[in-house]
mmCIF file of C-alpha atoms in Angstrom:
data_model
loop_
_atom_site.group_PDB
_atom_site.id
_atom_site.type_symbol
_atom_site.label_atom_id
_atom_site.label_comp_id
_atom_site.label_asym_id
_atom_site.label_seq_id
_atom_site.Cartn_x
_atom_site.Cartn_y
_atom_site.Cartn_z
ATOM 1 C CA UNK A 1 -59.151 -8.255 45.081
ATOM 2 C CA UNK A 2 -56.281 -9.930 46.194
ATOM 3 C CA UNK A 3 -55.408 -8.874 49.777
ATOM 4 C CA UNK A 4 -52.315 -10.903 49.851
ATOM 5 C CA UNK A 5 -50.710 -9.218 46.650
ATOM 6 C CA UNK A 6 -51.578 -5.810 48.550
ATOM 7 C CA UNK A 7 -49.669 -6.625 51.941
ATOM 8 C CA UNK A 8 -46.720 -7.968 49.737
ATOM 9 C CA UNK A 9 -46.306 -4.674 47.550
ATOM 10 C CA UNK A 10 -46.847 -2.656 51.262
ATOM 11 C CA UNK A 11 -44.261 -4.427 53.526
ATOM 12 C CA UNK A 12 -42.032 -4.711 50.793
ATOM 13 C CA UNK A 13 -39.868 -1.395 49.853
ATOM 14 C CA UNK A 14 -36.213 -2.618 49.242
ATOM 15 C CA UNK A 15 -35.721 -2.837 45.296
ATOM 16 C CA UNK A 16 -34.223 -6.107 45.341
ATOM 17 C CA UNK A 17 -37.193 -7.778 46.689
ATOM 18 C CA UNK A 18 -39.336 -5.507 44.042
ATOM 19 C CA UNK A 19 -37.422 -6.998 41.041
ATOM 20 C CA UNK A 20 -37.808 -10.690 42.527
ATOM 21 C CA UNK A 21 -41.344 -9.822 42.678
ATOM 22 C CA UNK A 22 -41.488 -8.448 38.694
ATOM 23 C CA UNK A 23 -39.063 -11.256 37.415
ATOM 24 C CA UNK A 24 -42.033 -13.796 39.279
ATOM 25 C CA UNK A 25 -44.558 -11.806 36.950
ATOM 26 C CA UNK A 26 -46.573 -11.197 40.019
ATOM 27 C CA UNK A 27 -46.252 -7.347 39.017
ATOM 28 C CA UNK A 28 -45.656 -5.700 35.682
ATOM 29 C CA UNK A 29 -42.092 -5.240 35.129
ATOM 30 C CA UNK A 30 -42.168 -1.855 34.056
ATOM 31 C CA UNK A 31 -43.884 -0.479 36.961
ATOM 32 C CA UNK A 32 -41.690 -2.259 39.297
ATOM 33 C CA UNK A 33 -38.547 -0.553 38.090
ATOM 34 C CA UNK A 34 -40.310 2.968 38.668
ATOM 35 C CA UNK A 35 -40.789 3.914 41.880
ATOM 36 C CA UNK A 36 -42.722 6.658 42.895
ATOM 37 C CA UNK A 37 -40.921 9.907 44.282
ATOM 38 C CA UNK A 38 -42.904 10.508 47.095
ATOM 39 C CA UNK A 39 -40.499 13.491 48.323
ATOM 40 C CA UNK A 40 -40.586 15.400 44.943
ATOM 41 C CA UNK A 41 -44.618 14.692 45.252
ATOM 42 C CA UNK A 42 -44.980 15.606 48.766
ATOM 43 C CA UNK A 43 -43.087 19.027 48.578
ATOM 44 C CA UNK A 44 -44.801 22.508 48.591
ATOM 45 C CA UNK A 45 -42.931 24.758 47.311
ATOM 46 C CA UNK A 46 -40.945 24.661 44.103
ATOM 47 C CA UNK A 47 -37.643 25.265 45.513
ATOM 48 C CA UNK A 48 -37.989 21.959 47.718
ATOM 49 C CA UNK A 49 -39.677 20.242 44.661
ATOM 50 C CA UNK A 50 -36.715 21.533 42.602
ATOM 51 C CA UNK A 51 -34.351 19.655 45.209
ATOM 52 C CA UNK A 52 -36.055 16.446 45.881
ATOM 53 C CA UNK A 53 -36.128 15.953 41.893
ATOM 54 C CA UNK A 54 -31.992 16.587 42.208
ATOM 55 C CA UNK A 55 -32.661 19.625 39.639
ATOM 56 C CA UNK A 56 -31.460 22.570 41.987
ATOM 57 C CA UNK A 57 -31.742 25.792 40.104
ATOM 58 C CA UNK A 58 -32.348 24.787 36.814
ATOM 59 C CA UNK A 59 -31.201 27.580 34.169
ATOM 60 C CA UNK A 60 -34.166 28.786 31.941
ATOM 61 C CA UNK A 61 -33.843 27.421 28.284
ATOM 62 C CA UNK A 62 -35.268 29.135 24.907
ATOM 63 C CA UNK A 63 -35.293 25.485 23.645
ATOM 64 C CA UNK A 64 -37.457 24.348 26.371
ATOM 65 C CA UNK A 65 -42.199 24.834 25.568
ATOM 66 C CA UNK A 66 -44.228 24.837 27.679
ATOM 67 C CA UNK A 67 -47.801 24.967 25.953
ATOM 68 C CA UNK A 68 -51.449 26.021 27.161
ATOM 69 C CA UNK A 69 -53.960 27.966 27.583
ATOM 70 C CA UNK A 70 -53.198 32.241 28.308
ATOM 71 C CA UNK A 71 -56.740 31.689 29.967
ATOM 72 C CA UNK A 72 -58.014 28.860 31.471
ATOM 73 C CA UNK A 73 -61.954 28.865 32.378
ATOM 74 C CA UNK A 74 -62.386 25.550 34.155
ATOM 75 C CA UNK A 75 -59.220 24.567 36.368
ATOM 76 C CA UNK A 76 -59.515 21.127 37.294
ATOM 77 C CA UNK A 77 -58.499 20.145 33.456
ATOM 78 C CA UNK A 78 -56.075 22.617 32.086
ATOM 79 C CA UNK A 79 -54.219 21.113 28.732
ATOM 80 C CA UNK A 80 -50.984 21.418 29.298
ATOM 81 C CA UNK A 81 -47.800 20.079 27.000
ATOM 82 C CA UNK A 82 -44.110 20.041 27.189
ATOM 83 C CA UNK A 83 -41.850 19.903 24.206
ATOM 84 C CA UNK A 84 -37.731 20.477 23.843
ATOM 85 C CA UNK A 85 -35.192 20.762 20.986
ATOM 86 C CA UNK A 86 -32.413 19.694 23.604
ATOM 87 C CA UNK A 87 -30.412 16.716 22.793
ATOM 88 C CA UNK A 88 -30.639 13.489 25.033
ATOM 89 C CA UNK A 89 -34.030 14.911 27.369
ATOM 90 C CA UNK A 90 -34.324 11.872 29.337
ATOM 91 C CA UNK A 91 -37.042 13.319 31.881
ATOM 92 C CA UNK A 92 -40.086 16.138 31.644
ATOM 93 C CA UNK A 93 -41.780 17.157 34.754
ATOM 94 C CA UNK A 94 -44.382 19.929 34.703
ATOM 95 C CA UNK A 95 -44.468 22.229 37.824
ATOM 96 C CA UNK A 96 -47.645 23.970 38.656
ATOM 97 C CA UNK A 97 -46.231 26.914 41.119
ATOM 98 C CA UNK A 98 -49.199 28.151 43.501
ATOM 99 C CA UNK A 99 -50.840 24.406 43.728
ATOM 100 C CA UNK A 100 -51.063 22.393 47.109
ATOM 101 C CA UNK A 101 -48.342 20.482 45.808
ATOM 102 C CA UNK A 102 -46.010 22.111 42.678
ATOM 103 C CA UNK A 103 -45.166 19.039 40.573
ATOM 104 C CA UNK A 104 -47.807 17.665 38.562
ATOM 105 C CA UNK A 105 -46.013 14.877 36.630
ATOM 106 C CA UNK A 106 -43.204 14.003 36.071
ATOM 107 C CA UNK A 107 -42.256 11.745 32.770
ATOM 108 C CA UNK A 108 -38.771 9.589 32.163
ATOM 109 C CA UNK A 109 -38.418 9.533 28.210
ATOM 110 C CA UNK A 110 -35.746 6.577 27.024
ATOM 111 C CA UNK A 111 -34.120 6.835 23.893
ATOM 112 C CA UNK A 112 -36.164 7.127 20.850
ATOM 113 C CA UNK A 113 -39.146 8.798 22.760
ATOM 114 C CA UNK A 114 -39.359 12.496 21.564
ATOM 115 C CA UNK A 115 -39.325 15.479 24.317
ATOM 116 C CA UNK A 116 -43.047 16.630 23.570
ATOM 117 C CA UNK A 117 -45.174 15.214 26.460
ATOM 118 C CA UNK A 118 -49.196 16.597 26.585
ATOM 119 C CA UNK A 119 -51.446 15.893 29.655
ATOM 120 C CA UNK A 120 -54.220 17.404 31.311
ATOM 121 C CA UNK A 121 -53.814 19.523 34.755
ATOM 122 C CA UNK A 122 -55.639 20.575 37.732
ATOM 123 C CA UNK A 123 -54.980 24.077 38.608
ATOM 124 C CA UNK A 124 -55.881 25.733 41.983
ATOM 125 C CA UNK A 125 -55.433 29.114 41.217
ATOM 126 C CA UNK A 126 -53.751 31.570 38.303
ATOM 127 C CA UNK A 127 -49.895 30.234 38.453
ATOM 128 C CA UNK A 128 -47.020 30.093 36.665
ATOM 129 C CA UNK A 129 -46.464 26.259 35.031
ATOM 130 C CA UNK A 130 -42.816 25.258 35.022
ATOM 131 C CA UNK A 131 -41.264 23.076 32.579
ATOM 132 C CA UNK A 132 -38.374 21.199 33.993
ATOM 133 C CA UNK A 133 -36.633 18.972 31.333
ATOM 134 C CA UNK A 134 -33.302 17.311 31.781
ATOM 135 C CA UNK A 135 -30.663 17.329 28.836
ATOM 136 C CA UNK A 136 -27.046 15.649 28.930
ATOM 137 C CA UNK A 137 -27.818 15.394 32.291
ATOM 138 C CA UNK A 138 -28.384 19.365 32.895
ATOM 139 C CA UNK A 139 -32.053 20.660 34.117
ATOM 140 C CA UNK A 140 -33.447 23.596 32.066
ATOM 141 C CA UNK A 141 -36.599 25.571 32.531
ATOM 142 C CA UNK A 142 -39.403 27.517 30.635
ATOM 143 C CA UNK A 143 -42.421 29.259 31.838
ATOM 144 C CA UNK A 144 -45.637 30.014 31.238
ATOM 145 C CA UNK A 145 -48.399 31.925 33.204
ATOM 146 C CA UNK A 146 -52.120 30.170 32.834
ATOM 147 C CA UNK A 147 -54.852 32.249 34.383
ATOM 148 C CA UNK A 148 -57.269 30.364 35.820
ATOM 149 C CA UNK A 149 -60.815 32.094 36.155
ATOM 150 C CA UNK A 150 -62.371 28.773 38.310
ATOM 151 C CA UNK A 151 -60.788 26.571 40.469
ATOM 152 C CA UNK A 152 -59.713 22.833 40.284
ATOM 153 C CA UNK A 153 -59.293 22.114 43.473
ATOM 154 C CA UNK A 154 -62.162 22.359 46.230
ATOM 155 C CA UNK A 155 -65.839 22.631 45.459
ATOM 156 C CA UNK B 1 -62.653 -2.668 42.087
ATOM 157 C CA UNK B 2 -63.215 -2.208 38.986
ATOM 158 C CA UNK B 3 -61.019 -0.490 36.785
ATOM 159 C CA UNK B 4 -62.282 0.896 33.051
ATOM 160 C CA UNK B 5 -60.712 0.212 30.157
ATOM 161 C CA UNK B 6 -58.002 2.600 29.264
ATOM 162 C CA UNK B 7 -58.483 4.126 25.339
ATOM 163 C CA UNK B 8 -55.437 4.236 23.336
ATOM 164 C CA UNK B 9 -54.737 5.346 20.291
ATOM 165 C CA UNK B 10 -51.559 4.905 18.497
ATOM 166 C CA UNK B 11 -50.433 6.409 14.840
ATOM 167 C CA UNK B 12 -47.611 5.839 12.736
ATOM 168 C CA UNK B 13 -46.183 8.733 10.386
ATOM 169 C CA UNK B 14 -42.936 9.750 8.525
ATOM 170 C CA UNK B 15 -41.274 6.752 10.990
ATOM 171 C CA UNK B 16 -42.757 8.760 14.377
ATOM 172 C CA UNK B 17 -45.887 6.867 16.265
ATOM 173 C CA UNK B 18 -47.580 9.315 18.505
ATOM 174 C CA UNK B 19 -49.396 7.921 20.918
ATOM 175 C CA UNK B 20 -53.045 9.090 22.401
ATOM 176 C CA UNK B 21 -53.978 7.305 25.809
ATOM 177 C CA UNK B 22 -57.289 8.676 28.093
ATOM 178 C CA UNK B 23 -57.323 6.810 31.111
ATOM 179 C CA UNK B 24 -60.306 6.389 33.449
ATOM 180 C CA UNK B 25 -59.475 6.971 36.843
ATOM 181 C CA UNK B 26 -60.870 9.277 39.487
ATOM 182 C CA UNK B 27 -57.693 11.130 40.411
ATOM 183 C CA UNK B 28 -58.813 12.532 43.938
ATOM 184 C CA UNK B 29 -56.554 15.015 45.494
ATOM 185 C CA UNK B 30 -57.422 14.195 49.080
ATOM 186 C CA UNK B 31 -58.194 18.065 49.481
ATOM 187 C CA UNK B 32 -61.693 17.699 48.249
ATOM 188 C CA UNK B 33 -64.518 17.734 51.045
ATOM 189 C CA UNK B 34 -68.001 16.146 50.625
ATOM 190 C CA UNK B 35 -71.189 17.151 51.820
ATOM 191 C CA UNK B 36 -70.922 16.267 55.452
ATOM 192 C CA UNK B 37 -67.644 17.968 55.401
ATOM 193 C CA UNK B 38 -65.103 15.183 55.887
ATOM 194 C CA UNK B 39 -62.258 14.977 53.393
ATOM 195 C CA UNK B 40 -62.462 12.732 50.694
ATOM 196 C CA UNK B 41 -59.322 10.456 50.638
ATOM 197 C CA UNK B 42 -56.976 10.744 47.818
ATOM 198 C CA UNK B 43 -56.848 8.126 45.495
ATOM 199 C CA UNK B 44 -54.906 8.589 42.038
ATOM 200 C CA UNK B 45 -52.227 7.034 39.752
ATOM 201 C CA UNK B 46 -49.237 7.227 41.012
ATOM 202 C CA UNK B 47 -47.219 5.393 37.970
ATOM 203 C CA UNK B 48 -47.696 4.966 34.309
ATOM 204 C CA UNK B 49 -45.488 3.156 31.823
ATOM 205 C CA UNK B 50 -45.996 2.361 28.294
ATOM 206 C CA UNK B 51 -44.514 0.240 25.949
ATOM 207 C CA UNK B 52 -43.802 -0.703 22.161
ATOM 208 C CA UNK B 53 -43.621 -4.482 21.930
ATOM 209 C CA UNK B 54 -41.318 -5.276 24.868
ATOM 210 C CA UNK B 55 -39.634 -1.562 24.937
ATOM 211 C CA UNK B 56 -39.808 1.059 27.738
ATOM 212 C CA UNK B 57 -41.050 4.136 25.520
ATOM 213 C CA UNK B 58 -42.534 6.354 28.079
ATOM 214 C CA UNK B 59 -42.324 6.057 32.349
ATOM 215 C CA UNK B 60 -44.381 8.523 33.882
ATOM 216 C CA UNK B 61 -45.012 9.813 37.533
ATOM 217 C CA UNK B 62 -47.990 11.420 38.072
ATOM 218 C CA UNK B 63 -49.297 13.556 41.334
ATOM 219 C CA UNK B 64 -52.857 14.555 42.619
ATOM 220 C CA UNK B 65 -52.387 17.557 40.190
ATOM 221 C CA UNK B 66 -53.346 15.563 37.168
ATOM 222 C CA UNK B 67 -56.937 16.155 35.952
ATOM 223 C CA UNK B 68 -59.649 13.420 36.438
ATOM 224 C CA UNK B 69 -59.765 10.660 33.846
ATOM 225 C CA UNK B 70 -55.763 11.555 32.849
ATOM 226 C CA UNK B 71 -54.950 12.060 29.186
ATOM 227 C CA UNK B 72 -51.520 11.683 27.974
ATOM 228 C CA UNK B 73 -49.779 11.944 24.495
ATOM 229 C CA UNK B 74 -46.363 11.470 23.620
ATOM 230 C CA UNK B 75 -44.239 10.284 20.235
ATOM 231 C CA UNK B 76 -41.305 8.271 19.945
ATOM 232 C CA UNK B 77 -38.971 6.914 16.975
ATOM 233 C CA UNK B 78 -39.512 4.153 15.231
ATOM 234 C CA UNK B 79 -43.109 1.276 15.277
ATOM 235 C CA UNK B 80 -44.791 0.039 12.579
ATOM 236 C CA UNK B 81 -48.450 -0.386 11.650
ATOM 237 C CA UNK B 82 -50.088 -3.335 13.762
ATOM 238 C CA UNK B 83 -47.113 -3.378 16.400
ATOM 239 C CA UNK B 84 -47.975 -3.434 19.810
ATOM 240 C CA UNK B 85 -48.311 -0.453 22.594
ATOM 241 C CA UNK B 86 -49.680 -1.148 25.712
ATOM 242 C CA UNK B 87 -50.102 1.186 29.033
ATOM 243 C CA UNK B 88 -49.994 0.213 32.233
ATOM 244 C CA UNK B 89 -51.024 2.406 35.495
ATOM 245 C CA UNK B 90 -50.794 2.000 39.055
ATOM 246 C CA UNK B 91 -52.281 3.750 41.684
ATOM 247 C CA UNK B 92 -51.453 4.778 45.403
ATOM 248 C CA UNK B 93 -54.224 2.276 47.007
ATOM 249 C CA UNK B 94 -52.149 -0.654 44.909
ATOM 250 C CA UNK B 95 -54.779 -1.064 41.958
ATOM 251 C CA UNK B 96 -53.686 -1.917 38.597
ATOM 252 C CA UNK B 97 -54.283 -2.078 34.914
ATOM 253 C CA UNK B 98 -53.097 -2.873 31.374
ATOM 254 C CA UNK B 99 -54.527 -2.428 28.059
ATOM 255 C CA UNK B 100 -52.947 -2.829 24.820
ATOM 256 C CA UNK B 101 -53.891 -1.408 21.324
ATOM 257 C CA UNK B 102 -52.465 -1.777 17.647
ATOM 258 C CA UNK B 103 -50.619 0.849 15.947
ATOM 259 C CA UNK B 104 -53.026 2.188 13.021
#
């Protein structure tokens, strides 16, 4: 492992310096550009996930799927997908309400890339999962409750 | 460390490629204890990014909340059969990883 390339990419924040870095192919380009929301990671509760994603109250949206399980037996891998008929989505997130942490992923679609994102979650409890998608520059919302009968988190 | 190949599996139909990518990666929450009772640190992918050819076609963020061994699957517009998608992760403690596949 190279310990140098690991002090560089910790010392380093500013964007400029980032992009230097990519345009040097010392990191992949694409990841460069991206950088993690640590805020909108680190928050609790969905109302301060909401904010430190810039969605504030996002209005709830027929147009907006959020698919899964009604039951979920094992939570540490809950399948989980968003999808949209909204023009122009140019970000997803999924929101898992009662976890640790409420946002799960979020996803930044450029043109051409179609608003129907599936993963795999971990859910700590029964919850509501939140769609958040972003259209024309609006947020929108849809819900759906997944019970969970065990756990993903702990054991 | 060693990092595990990453499977992907791209398809082309009716001018829409969906792509299939299962990534191996531990994804610890850093809420987990073991045995002894201390708390296992986290350790997960924090970024994700996959392209077609050269393009951008998918940027993701992902949190703790993400299952072990991460699956993802998304479409987009346009590819042809034998272009070229490859994924590319990054986790919080810095490690990295690229793999590239063909579309069928």
């Amino acid at each position: 492992m190279n310990k140098q390339r690991r002090n560089v990419l910790k010392t380093c924040s500013g964007a400029a310096l980032m992009s230097l870095l990519a345009a040097a192919g010392i990191i992949a380009p694409g990841i460069a550009l991206a950088e993690w929301n640590k805020a909108a990671f680190d928050a609790k509760s969905m109302a301060d996930t909401l904010k430190a994603l810039g969605a504030g109250t996002p209005a709830d949206s027929k147009d907006v799927q959020v698919t899964g399980p009604d039951i979920a037996e094992n939570g540490a891998v809950v399948p989980v997908g968003v999808s949209s008929t909204l023009p122009n989505v140019t970000m997803v997130a999924i929101l898992i309400e009662k976890n640790p942490n409420a946002l799960a992923a979020s996803f930044t679609l450029p043109e051409g890339t179609e608003a129907n994102v599936q993963t795999r979650v971990k859910m700590g409890q029964t919850s509501n999962v939140y769609a958040l998608v972003k259209s024309d520059g609006k947020f929108f919302m849809a819900t759906k409750e997944i019970k969970v009968t065990l756990g993903g988190c702990g054991g | 460390m060693a990092t595990n190949p990453m499977k992907i599996r791209a398809t082309n139909k009716d001018g829409v490629t969906e792509v299939k990518v299962l990534v191996s990666h531990e994804m610890e929450t850093g809420q987990r204890k073991d045995a002894s009772g201390a708390i296992v640190p986290a350790w997960f992918i924090t970024e994700l990014t996959a392209k077609h050819n050269d393009r951008l076609v998918l940027a993701g963020e992902l949190g703790t909340a993400v299952s072990k061994n991460p699956y993802l699957a998304f479409r987009f517009k346009g590819g042809a059969k034998g272009d070229k998608i490859s994924v590319s992760w990054k986790d919080n403690k810095g490690e990295s990883r690229t793999d590239e596949a063909a579309i069928a």
